[in-house]
Short mmCIF file of C-alpha atoms in Angstrom, two decimals:
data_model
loop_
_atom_site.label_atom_id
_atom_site.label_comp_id
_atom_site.label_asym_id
_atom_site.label_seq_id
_atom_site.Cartn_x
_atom_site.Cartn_y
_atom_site.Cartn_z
CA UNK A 26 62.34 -17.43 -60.00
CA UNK A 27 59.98 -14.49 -60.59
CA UNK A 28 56.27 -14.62 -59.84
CA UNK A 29 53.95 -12.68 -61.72
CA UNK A 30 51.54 -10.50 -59.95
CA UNK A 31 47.81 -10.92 -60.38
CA UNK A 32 45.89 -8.73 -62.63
CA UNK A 33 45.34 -5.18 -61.22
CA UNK A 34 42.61 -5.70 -58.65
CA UNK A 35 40.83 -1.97 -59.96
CA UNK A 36 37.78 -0.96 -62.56
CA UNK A 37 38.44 -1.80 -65.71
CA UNK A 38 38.46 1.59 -67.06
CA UNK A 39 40.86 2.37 -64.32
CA UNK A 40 42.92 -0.47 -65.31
CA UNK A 41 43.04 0.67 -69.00
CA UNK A 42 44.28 3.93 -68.23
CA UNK A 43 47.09 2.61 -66.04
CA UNK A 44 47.94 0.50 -68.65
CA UNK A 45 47.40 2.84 -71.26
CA UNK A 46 50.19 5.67 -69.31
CA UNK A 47 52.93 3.30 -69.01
CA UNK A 48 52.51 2.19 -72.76
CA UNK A 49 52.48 6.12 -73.66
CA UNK A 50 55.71 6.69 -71.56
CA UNK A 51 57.42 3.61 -72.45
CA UNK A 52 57.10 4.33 -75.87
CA UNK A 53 59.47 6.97 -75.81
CA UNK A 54 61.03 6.79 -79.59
CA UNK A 55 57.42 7.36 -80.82
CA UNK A 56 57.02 10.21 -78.55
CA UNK A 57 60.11 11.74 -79.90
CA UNK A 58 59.11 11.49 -83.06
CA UNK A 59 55.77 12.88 -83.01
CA UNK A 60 57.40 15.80 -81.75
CA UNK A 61 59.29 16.00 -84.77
CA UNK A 62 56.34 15.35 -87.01
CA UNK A 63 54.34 18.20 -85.27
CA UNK A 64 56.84 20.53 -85.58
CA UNK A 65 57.32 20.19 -88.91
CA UNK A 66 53.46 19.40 -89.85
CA UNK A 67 52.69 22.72 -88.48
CA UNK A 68 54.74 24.91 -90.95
CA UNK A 69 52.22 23.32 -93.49
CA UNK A 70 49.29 24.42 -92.12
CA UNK A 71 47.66 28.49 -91.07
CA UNK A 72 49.36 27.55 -87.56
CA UNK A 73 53.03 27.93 -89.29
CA UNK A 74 53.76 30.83 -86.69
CA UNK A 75 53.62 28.00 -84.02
CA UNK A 76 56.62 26.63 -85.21
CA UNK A 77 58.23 29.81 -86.10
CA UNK A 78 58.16 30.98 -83.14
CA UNK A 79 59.48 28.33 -81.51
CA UNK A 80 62.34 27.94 -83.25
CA UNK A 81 63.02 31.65 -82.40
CA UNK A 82 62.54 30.63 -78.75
CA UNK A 83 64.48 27.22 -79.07
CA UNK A 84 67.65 29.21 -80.57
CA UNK A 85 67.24 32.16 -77.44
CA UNK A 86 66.54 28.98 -74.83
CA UNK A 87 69.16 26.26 -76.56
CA UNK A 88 72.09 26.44 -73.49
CA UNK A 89 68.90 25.69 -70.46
CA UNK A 90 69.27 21.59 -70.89
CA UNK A 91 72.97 22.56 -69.77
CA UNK A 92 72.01 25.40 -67.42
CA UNK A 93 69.77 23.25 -64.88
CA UNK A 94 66.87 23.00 -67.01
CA UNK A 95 63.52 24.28 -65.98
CA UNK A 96 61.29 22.19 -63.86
CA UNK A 97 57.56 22.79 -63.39
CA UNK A 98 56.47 21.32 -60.09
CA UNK A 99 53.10 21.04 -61.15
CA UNK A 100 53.75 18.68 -64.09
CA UNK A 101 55.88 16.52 -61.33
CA UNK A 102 52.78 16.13 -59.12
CA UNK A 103 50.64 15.00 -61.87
CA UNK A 104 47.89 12.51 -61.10
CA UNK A 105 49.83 10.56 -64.26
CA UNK A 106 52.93 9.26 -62.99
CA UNK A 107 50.80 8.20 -59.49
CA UNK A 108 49.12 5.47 -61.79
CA UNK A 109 52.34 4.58 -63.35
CA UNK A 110 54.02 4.45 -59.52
CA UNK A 111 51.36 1.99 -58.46
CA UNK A 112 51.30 -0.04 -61.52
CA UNK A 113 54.63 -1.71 -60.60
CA UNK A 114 54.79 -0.84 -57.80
CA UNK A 115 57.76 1.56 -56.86
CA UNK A 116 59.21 2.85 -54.13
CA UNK A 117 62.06 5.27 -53.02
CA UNK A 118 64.14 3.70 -49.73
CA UNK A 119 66.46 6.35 -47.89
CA UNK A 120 69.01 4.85 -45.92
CA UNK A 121 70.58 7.83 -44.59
CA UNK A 122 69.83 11.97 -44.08
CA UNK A 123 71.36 14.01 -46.95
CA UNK A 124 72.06 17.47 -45.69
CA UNK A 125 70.10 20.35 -47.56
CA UNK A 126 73.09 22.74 -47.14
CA UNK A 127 75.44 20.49 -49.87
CA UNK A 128 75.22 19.24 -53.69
CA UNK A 129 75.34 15.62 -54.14
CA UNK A 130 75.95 13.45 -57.11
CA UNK A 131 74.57 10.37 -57.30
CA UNK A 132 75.72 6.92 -59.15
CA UNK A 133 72.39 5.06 -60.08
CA UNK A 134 72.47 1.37 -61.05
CA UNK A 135 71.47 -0.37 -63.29
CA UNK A 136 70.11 1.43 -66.28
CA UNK A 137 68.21 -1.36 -66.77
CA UNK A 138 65.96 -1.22 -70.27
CA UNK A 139 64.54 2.25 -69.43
CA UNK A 140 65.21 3.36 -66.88
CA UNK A 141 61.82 3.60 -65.33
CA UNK A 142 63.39 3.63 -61.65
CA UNK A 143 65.17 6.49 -61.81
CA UNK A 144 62.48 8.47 -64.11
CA UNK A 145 59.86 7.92 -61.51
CA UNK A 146 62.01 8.69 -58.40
CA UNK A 147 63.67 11.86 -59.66
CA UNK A 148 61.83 13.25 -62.70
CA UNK A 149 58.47 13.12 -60.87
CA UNK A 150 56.74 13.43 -56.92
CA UNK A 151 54.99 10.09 -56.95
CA UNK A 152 57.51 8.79 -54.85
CA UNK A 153 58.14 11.46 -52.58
CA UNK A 154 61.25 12.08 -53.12
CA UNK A 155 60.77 16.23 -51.55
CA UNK A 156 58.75 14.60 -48.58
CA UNK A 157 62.09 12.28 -47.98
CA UNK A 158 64.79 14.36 -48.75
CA UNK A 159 63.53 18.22 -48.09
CA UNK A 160 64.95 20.89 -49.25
CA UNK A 161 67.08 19.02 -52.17
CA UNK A 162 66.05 19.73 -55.96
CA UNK A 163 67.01 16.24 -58.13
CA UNK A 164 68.80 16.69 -61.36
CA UNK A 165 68.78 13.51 -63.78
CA UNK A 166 70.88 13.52 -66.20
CA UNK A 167 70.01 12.10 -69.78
CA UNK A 168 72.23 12.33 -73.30
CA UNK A 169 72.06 15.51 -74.62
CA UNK A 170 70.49 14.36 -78.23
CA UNK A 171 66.60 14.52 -76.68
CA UNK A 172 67.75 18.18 -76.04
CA UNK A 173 67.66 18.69 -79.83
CA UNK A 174 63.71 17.28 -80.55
CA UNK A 175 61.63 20.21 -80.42
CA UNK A 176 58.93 20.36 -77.76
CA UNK A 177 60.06 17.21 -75.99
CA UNK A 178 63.16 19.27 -74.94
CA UNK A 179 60.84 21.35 -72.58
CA UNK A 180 58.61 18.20 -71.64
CA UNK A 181 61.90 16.34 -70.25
CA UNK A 182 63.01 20.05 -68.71
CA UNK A 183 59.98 20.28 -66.73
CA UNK A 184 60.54 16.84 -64.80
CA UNK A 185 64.13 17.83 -64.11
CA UNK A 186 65.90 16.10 -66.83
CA UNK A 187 69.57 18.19 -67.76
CA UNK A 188 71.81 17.17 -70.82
CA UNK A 189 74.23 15.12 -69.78
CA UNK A 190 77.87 16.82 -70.23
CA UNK A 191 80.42 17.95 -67.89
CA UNK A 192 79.34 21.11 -68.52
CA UNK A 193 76.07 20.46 -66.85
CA UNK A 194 77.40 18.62 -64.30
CA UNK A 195 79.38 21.51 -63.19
CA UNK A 196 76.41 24.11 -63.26
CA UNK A 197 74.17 21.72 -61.07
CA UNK A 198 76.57 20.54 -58.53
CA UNK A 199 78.17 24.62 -57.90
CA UNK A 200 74.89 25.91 -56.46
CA UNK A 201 76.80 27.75 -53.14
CA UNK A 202 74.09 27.34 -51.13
CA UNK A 203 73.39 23.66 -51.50
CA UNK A 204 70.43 21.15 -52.23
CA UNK A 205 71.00 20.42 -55.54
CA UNK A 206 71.36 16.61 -56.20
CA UNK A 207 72.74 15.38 -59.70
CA UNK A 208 71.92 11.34 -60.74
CA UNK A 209 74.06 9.89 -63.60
CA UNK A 210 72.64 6.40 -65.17
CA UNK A 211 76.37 5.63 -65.08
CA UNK A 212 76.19 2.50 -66.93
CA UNK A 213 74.41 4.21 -70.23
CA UNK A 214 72.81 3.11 -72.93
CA UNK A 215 75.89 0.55 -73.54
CA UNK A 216 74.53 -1.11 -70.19
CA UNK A 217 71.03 -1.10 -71.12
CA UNK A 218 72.07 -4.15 -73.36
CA UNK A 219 72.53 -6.98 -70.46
CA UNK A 220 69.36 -5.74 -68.95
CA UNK A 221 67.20 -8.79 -68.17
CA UNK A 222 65.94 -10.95 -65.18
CA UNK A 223 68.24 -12.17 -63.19
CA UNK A 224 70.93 -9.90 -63.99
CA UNK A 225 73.64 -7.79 -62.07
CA UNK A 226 76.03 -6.76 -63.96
CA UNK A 227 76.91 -3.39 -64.14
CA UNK A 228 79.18 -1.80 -66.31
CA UNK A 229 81.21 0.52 -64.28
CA UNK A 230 84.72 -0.31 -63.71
CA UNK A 231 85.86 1.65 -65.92
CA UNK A 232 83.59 4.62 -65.56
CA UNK A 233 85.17 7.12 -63.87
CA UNK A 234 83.97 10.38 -65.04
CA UNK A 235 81.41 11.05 -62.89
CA UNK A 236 84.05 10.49 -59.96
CA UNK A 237 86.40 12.85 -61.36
CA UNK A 238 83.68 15.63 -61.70
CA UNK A 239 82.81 14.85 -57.77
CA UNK A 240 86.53 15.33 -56.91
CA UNK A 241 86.89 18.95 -58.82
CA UNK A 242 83.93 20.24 -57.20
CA UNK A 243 84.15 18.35 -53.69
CA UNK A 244 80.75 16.62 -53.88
CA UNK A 245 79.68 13.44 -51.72
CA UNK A 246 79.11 10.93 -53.91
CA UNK A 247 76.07 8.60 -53.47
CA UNK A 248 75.49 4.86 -54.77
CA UNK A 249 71.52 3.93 -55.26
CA UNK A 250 70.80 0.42 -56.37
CA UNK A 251 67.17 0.29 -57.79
CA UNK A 252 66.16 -3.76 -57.13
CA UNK A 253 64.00 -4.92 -60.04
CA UNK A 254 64.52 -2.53 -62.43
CA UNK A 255 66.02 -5.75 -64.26
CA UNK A 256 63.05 -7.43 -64.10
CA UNK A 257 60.84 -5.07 -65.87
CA UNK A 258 61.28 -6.61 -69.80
CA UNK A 259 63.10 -9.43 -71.19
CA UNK A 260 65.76 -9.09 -73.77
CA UNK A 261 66.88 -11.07 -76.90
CA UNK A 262 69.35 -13.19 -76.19
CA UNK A 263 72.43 -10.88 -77.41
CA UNK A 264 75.81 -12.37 -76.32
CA UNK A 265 78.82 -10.37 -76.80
CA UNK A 266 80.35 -11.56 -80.36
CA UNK A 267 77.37 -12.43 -81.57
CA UNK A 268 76.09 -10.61 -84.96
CA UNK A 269 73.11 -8.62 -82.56
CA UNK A 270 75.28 -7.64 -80.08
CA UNK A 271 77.88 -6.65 -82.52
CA UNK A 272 74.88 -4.67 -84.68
CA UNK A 273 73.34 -2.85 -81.48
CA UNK A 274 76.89 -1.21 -80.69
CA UNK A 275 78.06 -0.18 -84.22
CA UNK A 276 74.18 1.77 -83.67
CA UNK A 277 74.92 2.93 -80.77
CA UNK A 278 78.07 4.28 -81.60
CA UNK A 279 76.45 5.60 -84.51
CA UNK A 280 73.34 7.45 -83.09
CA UNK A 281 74.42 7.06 -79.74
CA UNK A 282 71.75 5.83 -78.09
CA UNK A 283 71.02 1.87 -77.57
CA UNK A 284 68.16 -0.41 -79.19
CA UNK A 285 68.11 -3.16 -76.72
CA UNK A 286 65.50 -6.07 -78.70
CA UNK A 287 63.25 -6.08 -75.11
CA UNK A 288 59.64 -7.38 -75.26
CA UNK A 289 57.09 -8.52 -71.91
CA UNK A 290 53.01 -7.99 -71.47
CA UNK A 291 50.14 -6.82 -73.58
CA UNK A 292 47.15 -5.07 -71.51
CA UNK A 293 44.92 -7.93 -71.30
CA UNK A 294 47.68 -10.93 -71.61
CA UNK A 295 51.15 -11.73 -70.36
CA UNK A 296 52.58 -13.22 -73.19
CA UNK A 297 54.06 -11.18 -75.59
CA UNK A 298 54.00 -7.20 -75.85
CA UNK A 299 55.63 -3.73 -74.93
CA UNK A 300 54.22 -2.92 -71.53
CA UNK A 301 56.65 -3.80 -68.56
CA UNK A 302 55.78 -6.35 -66.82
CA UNK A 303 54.10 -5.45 -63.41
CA UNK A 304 56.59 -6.20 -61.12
CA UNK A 305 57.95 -3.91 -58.27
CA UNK A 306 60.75 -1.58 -58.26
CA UNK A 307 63.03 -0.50 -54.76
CA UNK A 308 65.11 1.90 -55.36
CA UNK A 309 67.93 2.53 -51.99
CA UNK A 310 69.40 5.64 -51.92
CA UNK A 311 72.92 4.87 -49.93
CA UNK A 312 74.87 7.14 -47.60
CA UNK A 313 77.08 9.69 -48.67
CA UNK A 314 80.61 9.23 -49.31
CA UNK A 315 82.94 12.14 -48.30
CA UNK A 316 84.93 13.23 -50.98
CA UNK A 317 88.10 15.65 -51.13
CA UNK A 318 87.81 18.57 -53.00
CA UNK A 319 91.30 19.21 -55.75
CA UNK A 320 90.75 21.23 -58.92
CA UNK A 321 93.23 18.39 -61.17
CA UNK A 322 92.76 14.91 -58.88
CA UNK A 323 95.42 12.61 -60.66
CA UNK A 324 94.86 9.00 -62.10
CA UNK A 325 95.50 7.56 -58.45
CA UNK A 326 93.21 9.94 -56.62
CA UNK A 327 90.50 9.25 -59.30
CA UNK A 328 90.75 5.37 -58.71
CA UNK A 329 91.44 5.53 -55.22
CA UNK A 330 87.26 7.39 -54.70
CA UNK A 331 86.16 5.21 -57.59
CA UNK A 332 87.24 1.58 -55.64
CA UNK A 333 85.71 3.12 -52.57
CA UNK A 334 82.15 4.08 -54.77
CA UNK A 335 82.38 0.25 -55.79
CA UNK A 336 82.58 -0.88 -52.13
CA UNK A 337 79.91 1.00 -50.99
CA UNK A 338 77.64 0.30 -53.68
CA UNK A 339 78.35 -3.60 -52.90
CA UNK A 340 77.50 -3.23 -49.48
CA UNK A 341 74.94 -1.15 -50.40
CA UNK A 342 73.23 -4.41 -52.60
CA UNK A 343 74.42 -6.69 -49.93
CA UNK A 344 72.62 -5.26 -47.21
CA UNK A 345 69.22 -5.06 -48.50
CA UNK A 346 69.40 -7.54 -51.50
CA UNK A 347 67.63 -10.34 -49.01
CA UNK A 348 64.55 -7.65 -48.54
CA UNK A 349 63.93 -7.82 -51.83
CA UNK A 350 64.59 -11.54 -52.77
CA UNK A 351 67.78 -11.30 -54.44
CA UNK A 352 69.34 -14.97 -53.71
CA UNK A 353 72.08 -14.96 -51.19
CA UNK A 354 74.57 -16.17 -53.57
CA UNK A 355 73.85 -13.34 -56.20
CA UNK A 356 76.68 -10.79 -56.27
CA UNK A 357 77.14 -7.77 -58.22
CA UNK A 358 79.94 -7.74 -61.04
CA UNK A 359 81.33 -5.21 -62.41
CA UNK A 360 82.80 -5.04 -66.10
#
C-alpha cells in the first residue's frame, strides 16, 4: 500500500511555486494550445511580423526535430525543473559506466501517465544526468505531432526532445565519434492507458522497432526501469472491452496521441485534482547490452536481441525492486 508523504515541509510561497511548476508542466495540452492561440492571436494585432516571421523560420528550420534538435543548456539547468525534481522526489540510479566513445539507445519503462521520469532525467540537469554519465548528450524521443505546434517545437528542442521516427533515430545514434544516447518511451501513448498504482505491465512484446534500429547501426541497447512513475496519478478504471477503453484507442488511433482519464492532488488537499501526487520517482539506468551490428538483421536476429532486452530488463526490476518497495511477489508482464 502507498503512503502519502507529508505536506512539503517549506514557506508557503515556496510551496506554491513548487506546486504551481508541476501544474504548469503537467498541463501540457493547455500549453500546446496556447502556443497555437499566440501564434495565431498575433497576426491580429501590430505584432503580425512576429508570426510572419516565424513561419518563414519554421519552414527553413522544419527537418531539426529529425536532425538532433537543438538543445540550450541553459534552459536545462533552470532553477524550474530543480523545484519540480524535489517535489516528488526523483532521482537518476546508474548501475553501470557507459563509455563516452559509443551511441546508446535506451528502452525506458513504463510510460507511465506522463512521463515525468524520463522528462526530468533526460530533458533537463536536475538530476545530473552530465555529472553521472560525462561526456554523453541524451536524446528523448517524443511523437513527431508536438513538432508541428509553433513555438513549443523549439521549447521541447531546447531540453533535447527529437521527433520520434526512424529517421531520427538514425541521425542521433550515427554520431562517429560517440556520446550520443537516444531514449524511446517504448511502450507509447497506447501504454500510458494501464498506468496506475500498483501496476507493471508493460507493453513491449511485441515492440521491436527500436531493436531493429540498434541492430542496423550496432548500438548497445540499454533497459531503465523508472520505479514509481506508476504511482504518480490514478486512472479511471478502463478495462480492455469496455466502452472507455474502446473510445481512448479509436482517439488515439485517430490523433495519435492517448487521453488516459488520470486525476490525484489539488495544492492545498489530496483528494481530488491534476497535480501528481508527491511521491518519489527512481529511475535505474541498466548495463549495456552488446549488440551485433548487420545492415538487414532478419526476423530471428530481431527476436533473438529483443528476448535478451526482456531478460535484462527483468533482472534489471528484480534486482532493485526490494529498494524501492516493490513486493517480492510483483513481477513484470509483458503484453
Amino acid at each position: 500500500m502507498k503512503v502519502e508523504f507529508a505536506p512539503l515541509s517549506l514557506p508557503l510561497q515556496r510551496r506554491l511555486q513548487t506546486a504551481s511548476v508541476v501544474q504548469w508542466v503537467f498541463s501540457f495540452l493547455g500549453l500546446a494550445q496556447c502556443c497555437v492561440a499566440a501564434f495565431i492571436a498575433l497576426f491580429f494585432t501590430r505584432f503580425w511580423l512576429v508570426s510572419v516571421l516565424y513561419t518563414a523560420w519554421w519552414f527553413i528550420d522544419r527537418e531539426k526535430p529529425s536532425k538532433g534538435g537543438r538543445k540550450i543548456n541553459a534552459l536545462r539547468n533552470s532553477i524550474i525543473w530543480r523545484y519540480m525534481r524535489d517535489y516528488f522526489p526523483v532521482t537518476l540510479v546508474k548501475t553501470a559506466e557507459l563509455d563516452p566513445r559509443q551511441n546508446y539507445l535506451m528502452g525506458f519503462h513504463p510510460h507511465g501517465v506522463l512521463a515525468a521520469g524520463a522528462f526530468i532525467n533526460f530533458c533537463t540537469e536536475a538530476s545530473g544526468f552530465s555529472t553521472l554519465f560525462p561526456g554523453i548528450t541524451p536524446h528523448l524521443m517524443m511523437l513527431s505531432l508536438w513538432f508541428r505546434i509553433p513555438f513549443l517545437r523549439d521549447c521541447l528542442m531546447s531540453g533535447g526532445l527529437v521527433s520520434s521516427s526512424k529517421e531520427s533515430a538514425s541521425y542521433v545514434l550515427q554520431k562517429p565519434e560517440g556520446g550520443n544516447m537516444l531514449v524511446i518511451i517504448v511502450g507509447g501513448a497506447q501504454e500510458a492507458l494501464d498506468a496506475r498504482p500498483g501496476s507493471y505491465t508493460l507493453l513491449l512484446k511485441n515492440r521491436k522497432g527500436f531493436v531493429r534500429v540498434a541492430i542496423e547501426q550496432g548500438t548497445p541497447l540499454v533497459p531503465i526501469f523508472s520505479f514509481g512513475e506508476n504511482d504518480l496519478f490514478n486512472q479511471v478504471r478502463n478495462p480492455k472491452g469496455s466502452w472507455l477503453r474502446q473510445l481512448q484507442h479509436r482517439l488515439q488511433q485517430i490523433m495519435g496521441i492517448s487521453l488516459p482519464l488520470f486525476y490525484a492532488r489539488g495544492i492545498f488537499q489530496y483528494s481530488f485534482g491534476l497535480i501528481p501526487y508527491r511521491r518519489p520517482i527512481y529511475t535505474v539506468v541498466g548495463k549495456p547490452i552488446p549488440v551485433q551490428r548487420k545492415h538487414r538483421p532478419s526476423e530471428e536476429e530481431v527476436d533473438q536481441v529483443h528476448q535478451k532486452y526482456l531478460n535484462e530488463l527483468c533482472k534489471l526490476f528484480e534486482e532493485h525492486k526490494a529498494k524501492y518497495n516493490i513486493p517480492e511477489d510483483k513481477h513484470l508482464e509483458f503484453i
